[in-house]
CSV table of C-alpha atoms and ligand atoms in Angstrom, one decimal:
chain,number,residue,atom,x,y,z
A,109,MET,CA,-33.5,67.9,-65.6
A,110,SER,CA,-35.9,65.9,-63.6
A,111,HIS,CA,-35.1,62.9,-61.2
A,112,LYS,CA,-37.7,60.6,-59.5
A,113,ILE,CA,-37.3,60.2,-55.7
A,114,ASN,CA,-38.6,57.0,-54.2
A,115,ILE,CA,-39.4,57.4,-50.5
A,116,ASN,CA,-39.6,54.4,-48.4
A,117,GLY,CA,-40.6,52.3,-51.3
A,118,GLU,CA,-44.0,53.8,-51.5
A,119,ASN,CA,-44.0,57.7,-52.0
A,120,LYS,CA,-42.6,59.0,-55.4
A,121,VAL,CA,-41.6,62.5,-55.9
A,122,VAL,CA,-39.9,64.6,-58.5
A,123,ALA,CA,-37.0,66.9,-58.1
A,124,HIS,CA,-37.6,69.1,-61.1
A,125,ASP,CA,-34.5,71.2,-61.6
A,126,ALA,CA,-31.0,71.7,-60.4
A,127,GLU,CA,-32.4,73.9,-57.4
A,128,ASP,CA,-34.4,71.2,-55.8
A,129,THR,CA,-33.3,69.2,-53.0
A,130,VAL,CA,-34.6,66.1,-51.7
A,131,LEU,CA,-36.4,67.9,-48.9
A,132,LEU,CA,-37.8,70.8,-50.7
A,133,ALA,CA,-39.1,68.1,-53.6
A,134,ALA,CA,-40.6,65.9,-50.9
A,135,LEU,CA,-42.3,69.0,-49.1
A,136,ARG,CA,-43.8,70.3,-52.4
A,137,GLU,CA,-45.5,67.1,-52.9
A,138,GLY,CA,-46.9,67.6,-49.2
A,139,LEU,CA,-45.1,65.0,-47.6
A,140,GLY,CA,-43.8,65.1,-43.8
A,141,PHE,CA,-40.1,65.1,-44.4
A,142,PRO,CA,-38.6,66.1,-41.2
A,143,TYR,CA,-36.7,69.4,-41.2
A,144,GLU,CA,-35.9,72.7,-39.2
A,145,CYS,CA,-33.2,74.9,-40.6
A,146,ASN,CA,-33.0,74.1,-44.2
A,147,ALA,CA,-29.6,75.1,-43.9
A,148,GLY,CA,-27.3,72.0,-43.2
A,149,ALA,CA,-26.9,72.6,-39.4
A,150,CYS,CA,-29.6,70.8,-37.5
A,151,GLY,CA,-29.8,67.4,-38.9
A,152,SER,CA,-33.3,66.9,-38.7
A,153,CYS,CA,-33.5,66.0,-42.2
A,154,LYS,CA,-31.5,62.9,-42.6
A,155,PHE,CA,-32.1,60.0,-44.9
A,156,GLU,CA,-30.5,57.1,-46.0
A,157,LEU,CA,-29.4,56.6,-49.7
A,158,LEU,CA,-30.6,53.1,-50.9
A,159,CYS,CA,-29.7,53.4,-54.5
A,160,GLY,CA,-28.7,56.0,-57.1
A,161,GLN,CA,-26.6,59.0,-57.1
A,162,VAL,CA,-26.8,62.5,-55.4
A,163,GLU,CA,-24.7,65.5,-54.9
A,164,SER,CA,-24.2,67.7,-51.8
A,165,LEU,CA,-24.5,71.6,-51.8
A,166,CYS,CA,-22.2,71.9,-49.0
A,167,GLU,CA,-18.8,70.0,-48.4
A,168,ASN,CA,-18.9,69.4,-44.7
A,169,PRO,CA,-22.5,70.5,-43.4
A,170,PRO,CA,-22.6,70.7,-39.4
A,171,GLY,CA,-25.5,68.6,-39.3
A,172,LEU,CA,-23.7,65.4,-40.6
A,173,THR,CA,-21.4,63.1,-38.5
A,174,ALA,CA,-18.7,61.1,-39.9
A,175,ARG,CA,-20.5,58.2,-38.9
A,176,ASP,CA,-23.6,59.2,-41.0
A,177,VAL,CA,-21.4,59.7,-44.0
A,178,ARG,CA,-20.0,56.1,-43.6
A,179,LYS,CA,-23.6,54.5,-43.4
A,180,ASN,CA,-24.5,56.7,-46.6
A,181,VAL,CA,-26.8,58.9,-44.5
A,182,HIS,CA,-27.3,62.5,-46.2
A,183,LEU,CA,-29.2,65.6,-45.4
A,184,GLY,CA,-32.3,66.3,-47.5
A,185,CYS,CA,-31.9,69.9,-47.3
A,186,GLN,CA,-28.2,69.8,-48.8
A,187,THR,CA,-28.6,66.9,-51.1
A,188,ARG,CA,-29.8,66.9,-54.8
A,189,PRO,CA,-30.5,63.7,-57.0
A,190,ILE,CA,-28.6,63.5,-59.9
A,191,THR,CA,-30.0,60.3,-61.1
A,192,ASP,CA,-33.4,58.9,-60.0
A,193,ILE,CA,-32.9,57.7,-56.4
A,194,SER,CA,-34.6,55.5,-53.8
A,195,ILE,CA,-34.3,56.6,-49.8
A,196,LYS,CA,-35.5,55.6,-46.5
A,197,ALA,CA,-36.5,58.5,-44.4
A,198,ARG,CA,-38.7,59.0,-41.1
A,199,LEU,CA,-41.7,60.9,-42.6
A,200,SER,CA,-44.3,62.2,-39.8
A,201,ASN,CA,-47.5,63.9,-40.2
A,202,GLU,CA,-46.2,66.9,-38.0
A,203,TYR,CA,-44.2,67.9,-40.8
A,204,GLU,CA,-46.7,67.9,-43.4
A,205,PRO,CA,-46.8,71.5,-45.0
A,206,LEU,CA,-49.7,73.6,-44.1
A,207,LEU,CA,-49.5,75.6,-47.2
A,208,LYS,CA,-48.0,74.7,-50.5
A,209,THR,CA,-44.4,76.0,-50.9
A,210,GLN,CA,-44.0,78.3,-54.0
A,211,ARG,CA,-41.1,79.6,-55.7
A,212,VAL,CA,-41.2,83.2,-57.0
A,213,LYS,CA,-39.4,86.1,-58.6
A,214,ALA,CA,-39.2,89.0,-56.1
A,215,ARG,CA,-38.1,92.7,-56.6
A,216,PHE,CA,-36.6,94.6,-54.0
A,217,LEU,CA,-38.5,97.7,-52.9
A,218,ASN,CA,-36.9,99.4,-49.8
A,219,SER,CA,-35.2,98.9,-46.5
A,220,TYR,CA,-35.1,100.8,-43.3
A,221,ASP,CA,-33.6,100.7,-40.0
A,222,ILE,CA,-35.0,98.7,-37.0
A,223,THR,CA,-31.9,98.9,-34.6
A,224,HIS,CA,-28.3,99.8,-35.2
A,225,ASP,CA,-27.8,96.5,-37.0
A,226,ILE,CA,-31.1,95.2,-37.9
A,227,LYS,CA,-32.8,96.3,-40.8
A,228,GLU,CA,-36.1,95.6,-42.4
A,229,PHE,CA,-36.2,94.6,-46.2
A,230,VAL,CA,-39.1,94.8,-48.4
A,231,PHE,CA,-39.7,92.7,-51.5
A,232,ILE,CA,-42.6,92.5,-53.9
A,233,THR,CA,-44.0,89.5,-55.7
A,234,ASP,CA,-46.7,89.3,-58.5
A,235,GLN,CA,-48.2,86.7,-56.5
A,236,PRO,CA,-49.8,86.8,-53.3
A,237,ALA,CA,-47.6,86.3,-50.1
A,238,HIS,CA,-49.0,82.9,-48.5
A,239,PHE,CA,-47.5,82.0,-45.3
A,240,GLN,CA,-48.7,81.5,-41.5
A,241,PRO,CA,-47.0,84.3,-39.1
A,242,GLY,CA,-43.8,82.6,-37.6
A,243,GLN,CA,-42.8,81.0,-40.8
A,244,TYR,CA,-39.6,81.6,-42.9
A,245,ALA,CA,-38.5,81.9,-46.6
A,246,LEU,CA,-35.4,80.8,-48.4
A,247,LEU,CA,-34.0,83.7,-50.5
A,248,SER,CA,-31.8,83.0,-53.5
A,249,PHE,CA,-29.4,85.6,-54.7
A,250,PRO,CA,-28.8,84.7,-58.3
A,251,ASN,CA,-25.4,86.7,-58.6
A,252,LEU,CA,-24.0,85.2,-55.6
A,253,GLY,CA,-25.1,81.7,-56.0
A,254,ILE,CA,-26.3,81.5,-52.3
A,255,LYS,CA,-29.4,80.8,-50.4
A,256,ARG,CA,-30.4,82.0,-47.0
A,257,ALA,CA,-33.0,81.4,-44.8
A,258,TYR,CA,-35.2,84.5,-43.5
A,259,SER,CA,-38.2,84.7,-41.3
A,260,MET,CA,-41.1,87.1,-42.4
A,261,SER,CA,-41.9,90.1,-40.1
A,262,ASN,CA,-45.1,90.8,-41.7
A,263,LEU,CA,-48.5,89.1,-42.3
A,264,PRO,CA,-49.6,87.0,-45.2
A,265,ASN,CA,-51.1,89.4,-47.9
A,266,VAL,CA,-52.7,89.3,-51.3
A,267,LYS,CA,-50.6,92.3,-52.5
A,268,GLY,CA,-47.5,90.1,-52.5
A,269,GLU,CA,-45.4,92.0,-49.8
A,270,TRP,CA,-42.6,90.1,-47.9
A,271,ARG,CA,-40.8,91.8,-45.1
A,272,PHE,CA,-37.6,90.4,-43.4
A,273,GLN,CA,-35.8,91.8,-40.4
A,274,ILE,CA,-32.1,91.0,-40.8
A,275,ARG,CA,-29.3,91.6,-38.7
A,276,LYS,CA,-26.0,92.3,-40.3
A,277,VAL,CA,-23.3,89.5,-40.0
A,278,ILE,CA,-19.6,90.7,-40.2
A,279,ASN,CA,-18.4,89.1,-43.4
A,280,GLY,CA,-21.5,87.3,-44.3
A,281,LYS,CA,-22.3,87.0,-47.9
A,282,GLY,CA,-26.0,87.4,-47.8
A,283,THR,CA,-26.2,90.1,-45.5
A,284,GLU,CA,-23.3,92.2,-47.1
A,285,PHE,CA,-25.2,92.0,-50.5
A,286,LEU,CA,-28.6,93.0,-48.5
A,287,PHE,CA,-27.0,95.8,-46.5
A,288,ASN,CA,-24.5,97.1,-49.1
A,289,GLN,CA,-25.5,96.4,-52.5
A,290,VAL,CA,-29.0,95.4,-53.1
A,291,THR,CA,-30.9,98.1,-55.5
A,292,GLN,CA,-34.2,98.3,-57.0
A,293,GLU,CA,-33.0,96.4,-60.2
A,294,ASP,CA,-32.4,93.5,-58.1
A,295,VAL,CA,-34.7,90.3,-58.6
A,296,ILE,CA,-34.2,87.6,-56.1
A,297,GLU,CA,-36.2,84.3,-55.8
A,298,ILE,CA,-38.2,83.7,-52.8
A,299,ASP,CA,-39.2,79.9,-51.9
A,300,ALA,CA,-42.0,79.6,-49.1
A,301,PRO,CA,-43.2,79.1,-46.8
A,302,TYR,CA,-41.1,76.6,-44.6
A,303,GLY,CA,-40.9,76.2,-40.9
A,304,MET,CA,-43.1,74.7,-38.0
A,305,ALA,CA,-43.0,77.6,-35.5
A,306,TYR,CA,-46.2,79.1,-36.7
A,307,VAL,CA,-48.8,80.7,-34.4
A,308,ARG,CA,-51.4,78.3,-33.0
A,309,ASP,CA,-54.8,79.1,-31.6
A,310,ASN,CA,-55.7,77.5,-28.1
A,311,GLU,CA,-56.6,78.5,-24.7
A,312,ARG,CA,-53.3,79.2,-23.4
A,313,ASP,CA,-51.6,82.7,-23.2
A,314,ILE,CA,-48.8,83.1,-25.7
A,315,VAL,CA,-45.1,83.7,-25.0
A,316,CYS,CA,-42.8,85.1,-27.6
A,317,VAL,CA,-39.1,85.2,-27.1
A,318,ALA,CA,-36.4,86.6,-29.4
A,319,GLY,CA,-33.0,86.9,-29.3
A,320,GLY,CA,-31.2,89.4,-31.7
A,321,SER,CA,-31.8,88.2,-35.2
A,322,GLY,CA,-34.8,86.3,-34.0
A,323,LEU,CA,-37.1,89.3,-34.1
A,324,ALA,CA,-38.9,88.8,-37.4
A,325,PRO,CA,-41.1,85.7,-36.6
A,326,MET,CA,-41.9,86.9,-33.2
A,327,VAL,CA,-43.1,90.2,-34.4
A,328,SER,CA,-45.2,88.4,-37.2
A,329,ILE,CA,-46.7,86.1,-34.4
A,330,ALA,CA,-47.7,89.2,-32.3
A,331,ARG,CA,-49.1,90.9,-35.2
A,332,GLY,CA,-51.0,87.7,-36.3
A,333,ALA,CA,-52.4,87.1,-32.9
A,334,SER,CA,-53.9,90.5,-33.0
A,335,ASP,CA,-55.0,90.4,-36.5
A,336,GLN,CA,-56.7,86.9,-36.1
A,337,GLY,CA,-58.5,88.0,-33.0
A,338,LEU,CA,-56.5,85.2,-30.7
A,339,LEU,CA,-56.1,87.8,-27.9
A,340,LYS,CA,-59.6,88.5,-27.2
A,341,ASN,CA,-59.5,86.1,-24.2
A,342,LYS,CA,-55.7,85.9,-23.5
A,343,ARG,CA,-52.5,87.8,-23.1
A,344,LEU,CA,-49.1,87.8,-25.0
A,345,HIS,CA,-45.8,88.4,-23.4
A,346,PHE,CA,-43.2,89.5,-25.8
A,347,PHE,CA,-39.5,89.1,-24.4
A,348,TYR,CA,-36.5,90.6,-26.3
A,349,GLY,CA,-32.9,90.0,-25.4
A,350,GLY,CA,-29.8,91.8,-26.5
A,351,ARG,CA,-26.3,92.4,-25.4
A,352,SER,CA,-26.4,96.2,-25.5
A,353,TYR,CA,-29.1,99.0,-24.7
A,354,LYS,CA,-28.9,99.8,-28.4
A,355,ASP,CA,-30.3,96.2,-29.4
A,356,VAL,CA,-33.5,96.4,-27.3
A,357,VAL,CA,-35.3,99.2,-29.0
A,358,VAL,CA,-37.7,97.4,-30.9
A,359,GLU,CA,-40.9,97.8,-28.7
A,360,SER,CA,-42.1,100.1,-31.9
A,361,GLN,CA,-42.5,96.9,-34.0
A,362,ILE,CA,-45.6,95.8,-31.6
A,363,SER,CA,-46.5,99.0,-29.8
A,364,ASP,CA,-48.9,100.2,-32.5
A,365,LEU,CA,-51.0,97.1,-31.8
A,366,PRO,CA,-54.6,97.9,-30.1
A,367,GLU,CA,-54.0,95.3,-27.3
A,368,PHE,CA,-50.4,96.8,-26.6
A,369,GLY,CA,-50.0,97.6,-22.8
A,370,LYS,CA,-53.5,96.0,-22.2
A,371,LYS,CA,-52.8,92.6,-23.3
A,372,ILE,CA,-49.5,92.7,-25.1
A,373,PHE,CA,-46.6,93.2,-22.6
A,374,PHE,CA,-42.9,93.9,-23.7
A,375,HIS,CA,-40.0,92.7,-21.8
A,376,PRO,CA,-36.5,93.9,-22.8
A,377,VAL,CA,-33.4,92.5,-21.3
A,378,VAL,CA,-29.8,93.4,-21.8
A,379,SER,CA,-27.0,90.5,-21.0
A,380,ASP,CA,-23.7,92.6,-21.2
A,381,MET,CA,-22.9,94.5,-17.9
A,382,THR,CA,-20.6,97.2,-19.6
A,383,GLU,CA,-19.8,100.6,-18.2
A,384,GLU,CA,-21.9,102.0,-21.3
A,385,ASN,CA,-24.8,99.6,-20.8
A,386,ILE,CA,-24.9,100.4,-16.8
A,387,GLN,CA,-24.9,104.2,-17.5
A,388,LYS,CA,-27.6,104.0,-20.6
A,389,TRP,CA,-29.8,101.3,-19.7
A,390,SER,CA,-32.2,101.5,-16.4
A,391,GLY,CA,-34.1,98.1,-17.4
A,392,GLU,CA,-33.3,94.5,-16.7
A,393,PHE,CA,-30.0,93.0,-17.0
A,394,GLY,CA,-29.5,89.3,-17.8
A,395,PHE,CA,-30.2,86.4,-20.1
A,396,VAL,CA,-33.5,86.3,-21.8
A,397,HIS,CA,-34.3,82.8,-20.5
A,398,GLU,CA,-33.7,83.8,-17.1
A,399,SER,CA,-36.0,86.8,-17.7
A,400,VAL,CA,-38.8,84.5,-18.9
A,401,GLU,CA,-38.3,82.1,-16.0
A,402,LYS,CA,-38.5,85.1,-13.5
A,403,LYS,CA,-41.3,86.9,-14.9
A,404,LEU,CA,-43.6,83.7,-15.5
A,405,GLY,CA,-42.8,82.2,-12.5
A,406,GLU,CA,-45.1,79.2,-11.0
A,407,CYS,CA,-47.3,79.4,-14.0
A,408,ILE,CA,-44.5,78.6,-16.5
A,409,LYS,CA,-46.4,75.6,-17.6
A,410,ASP,CA,-49.6,77.2,-18.7
A,411,TYR,CA,-48.2,79.2,-21.6
A,412,GLU,CA,-47.7,78.4,-25.4
A,413,PHE,CA,-44.2,79.3,-26.3
A,414,TYR,CA,-42.7,80.6,-29.5
A,415,PHE,CA,-39.0,81.6,-29.9
A,416,ALA,CA,-36.2,82.3,-32.4
A,417,GLY,CA,-32.5,83.3,-32.1
A,418,PRO,CA,-29.2,82.1,-31.9
A,419,PRO,CA,-28.7,78.5,-31.2
A,420,PRO,CA,-27.2,79.0,-27.4
A,421,MET,CA,-30.1,81.3,-26.6
A,422,THR,CA,-32.7,78.9,-28.0
A,423,LYS,CA,-30.7,76.0,-26.2
A,424,SER,CA,-30.8,77.6,-22.8
A,425,LEU,CA,-34.5,78.5,-23.1
A,426,GLN,CA,-35.4,74.8,-24.2
A,427,GLU,CA,-33.5,73.5,-21.2
A,428,THR,CA,-35.2,76.0,-18.8
A,429,LEU,CA,-38.6,75.0,-20.1
A,430,MET,CA,-38.4,71.3,-20.9
A,431,LEU,CA,-35.8,70.1,-18.3
A,432,LYS,CA,-36.1,72.4,-15.4
A,433,HIS,CA,-39.9,73.1,-15.6
A,434,GLN,CA,-41.3,69.9,-17.5
A,435,VAL,CA,-43.3,72.4,-20.1
A,436,PRO,CA,-45.0,70.0,-22.2
A,437,PHE,CA,-43.1,69.6,-25.7
A,438,ASN,CA,-46.3,70.2,-27.8
A,439,GLN,CA,-46.4,73.9,-26.2
A,440,ILE,CA,-42.9,74.8,-27.4
A,441,HIS,CA,-42.2,76.0,-31.0
A,442,PHE,CA,-39.1,77.5,-32.1
A,443,ASP,CA,-36.5,78.1,-34.8
A,444,ARG,CA,-32.7,78.0,-34.4
A,445,PHE,CA,-31.2,80.7,-36.4
A,446,PHE,CA,-27.9,79.0,-37.5
B,530,FAD,C1,-34.8,78.9,-40.1
B,530,FAD,C2,-33.8,80.1,-40.2
B,530,FAD,C3,-34.5,81.7,-40.1
B,530,FAD,C4,-33.7,82.4,-40.1
B,530,FAD,N1,-34.2,83.8,-40.0
B,530,FAD,C5,-33.4,85.0,-40.0
B,530,FAD,C6,-33.8,86.4,-39.7
B,530,FAD,O1,-35.2,86.4,-39.9
B,530,FAD,N2,-33.3,87.4,-39.8
B,530,FAD,C7,-32.0,87.0,-39.7
B,530,FAD,O2,-31.1,88.1,-39.6
B,530,FAD,N3,-31.2,86.0,-39.6
B,530,FAD,C8,-32.2,84.9,-39.9
B,530,FAD,N4,-31.5,83.8,-39.9
B,530,FAD,C9,-29.9,83.5,-40.3
B,530,FAD,C10,-29.7,83.7,-41.8
B,530,FAD,O3,-30.3,82.8,-42.4
B,530,FAD,C11,-28.0,83.6,-42.3
B,530,FAD,O4,-27.6,82.6,-41.7
B,530,FAD,C12,-27.4,85.0,-41.8
B,530,FAD,O5,-28.0,86.4,-42.1
B,530,FAD,C13,-25.9,85.1,-42.1
B,530,FAD,O6,-25.9,84.9,-43.7
B,530,FAD,P1,-24.9,85.7,-44.4
B,530,FAD,O7,-24.9,85.0,-45.7
B,530,FAD,O8,-24.9,87.0,-44.2
B,530,FAD,O9,-23.4,85.0,-43.7
B,530,FAD,P2,-22.5,83.8,-44.1
B,530,FAD,O10,-21.9,84.1,-45.3
B,530,FAD,O11,-23.5,82.6,-44.0
B,530,FAD,O12,-21.5,83.7,-42.9
B,530,FAD,C14,-21.9,83.6,-41.6
B,530,FAD,C15,-20.8,83.5,-40.8
B,530,FAD,O13,-19.7,82.7,-41.1
B,530,FAD,C16,-18.5,83.1,-41.4
B,530,FAD,N5,-18.0,82.5,-42.4
B,530,FAD,C17,-18.5,82.4,-43.9
B,530,FAD,N6,-17.9,81.4,-44.6
B,530,FAD,C18,-16.9,80.9,-43.7
B,530,FAD,C19,-15.7,80.3,-43.8
B,530,FAD,N7,-15.4,79.6,-45.0
B,530,FAD,N8,-15.0,79.8,-42.9
B,530,FAD,C20,-15.1,80.7,-41.8
B,530,FAD,N9,-16.0,81.4,-41.5
B,530,FAD,C21,-16.9,81.7,-42.5
B,530,FAD,C22,-19.1,84.7,-41.8
B,530,FAD,O14,-17.8,85.4,-41.3
B,530,FAD,C23,-19.8,84.8,-40.9
B,530,FAD,O15,-19.5,85.4,-39.6
B,530,FAD,C24,-32.2,82.3,-40.2
B,530,FAD,C25,-31.5,81.3,-40.2
B,530,FAD,C26,-32.3,80.1,-40.3
B,530,FAD,C27,-32.0,78.7,-40.2
B,531,FES,S1,-33.2,70.8,-42.2
B,531,FES,FE1,-31.6,69.9,-43.1
B,531,FES,S2,-30.0,70.3,-41.6
B,531,FES,FE2,-31.5,71.3,-40.8
């Protein structure tokens, strides 16, 4: 059943079915509703409910405080209207979607290993795969009744191919299904594209930084920069941080690009100084944000930064860039993988 959402007394959007959150309905209409994770964790999508009734998809989302609850503040990405509603939200042009989002059925095609715990999963849709390199999709697994965000690792294409590089999470519902149960009979739903950390064209050299599961969007950005001819007059530094020597074997994801070794440079770094890592890894040890700082040196303010990975890694890199080196905010684009 459809419900009208009146935003700030002037924008009217419609949530069409039980799947539509306030955020998704607003973005589909092209409104700049603020958001980041689409998963209830970052708190960017807060709005105040002025009248009407809503239901929450998640009992205690980490992005909402007790004070928010007392003030009738909700998360756009975790809230569905169950009557017509009026809300107050801070809309902003920077969140206006570049491309119209689409919700399409996708068939599982195949998967293969990238590292010991990351696999690439390939899905096919009847419609073209429209997105910008660096963006993500929401995958719904109908039998499980859950939705998860995964970034595309390939490039937009008319044949409807969607590739996701996904890390196995112990006791994770979505990844358990993908790693151990999915078959070619399975049809899932892809809702995309989302995310603001997509590749931009400007005069600055590009830095991509991925930690663990943050690989996919950085691979897509590197491929996109090459494909769109953005590297004619600039370089791309690709940093990858893992705990073990087994994690950082991802060079093959970009080493086939024509600029590799000439304009694209791969910088792997391992954080855990275990006996095994010391014996088997002759490269750099440390955290990836330290490696970025060390390699880029004095010129750190001159780059365009893209990064993705677990929140502690993105936080450390944000602090290094923004607080320590005053890299301008508009040169920093990232997704936290909650
Ligand atoms: C914008 C964005 C993009 C992303 N892109 C990628 C990507 O490209 N690749 C990728 O690998 N990941 C990505 N992620 C992460 C991804 O969305 C999932 O969060 C991740 O795959 C885990 O999903 P899951 O269903 O397997 O685990 P979940 O079932 O969500 O569980 C996660 C963890 O919580 C624990 N847990 C679950 N339920 C409970 C409970 N009741 N009590 C206590 N603990 C519990 C589980 O044991 C597990 O350790 C992205 C996330 C975001 C926000
Ligand atoms: S976008 Fe809603 S909490 Fe992150």
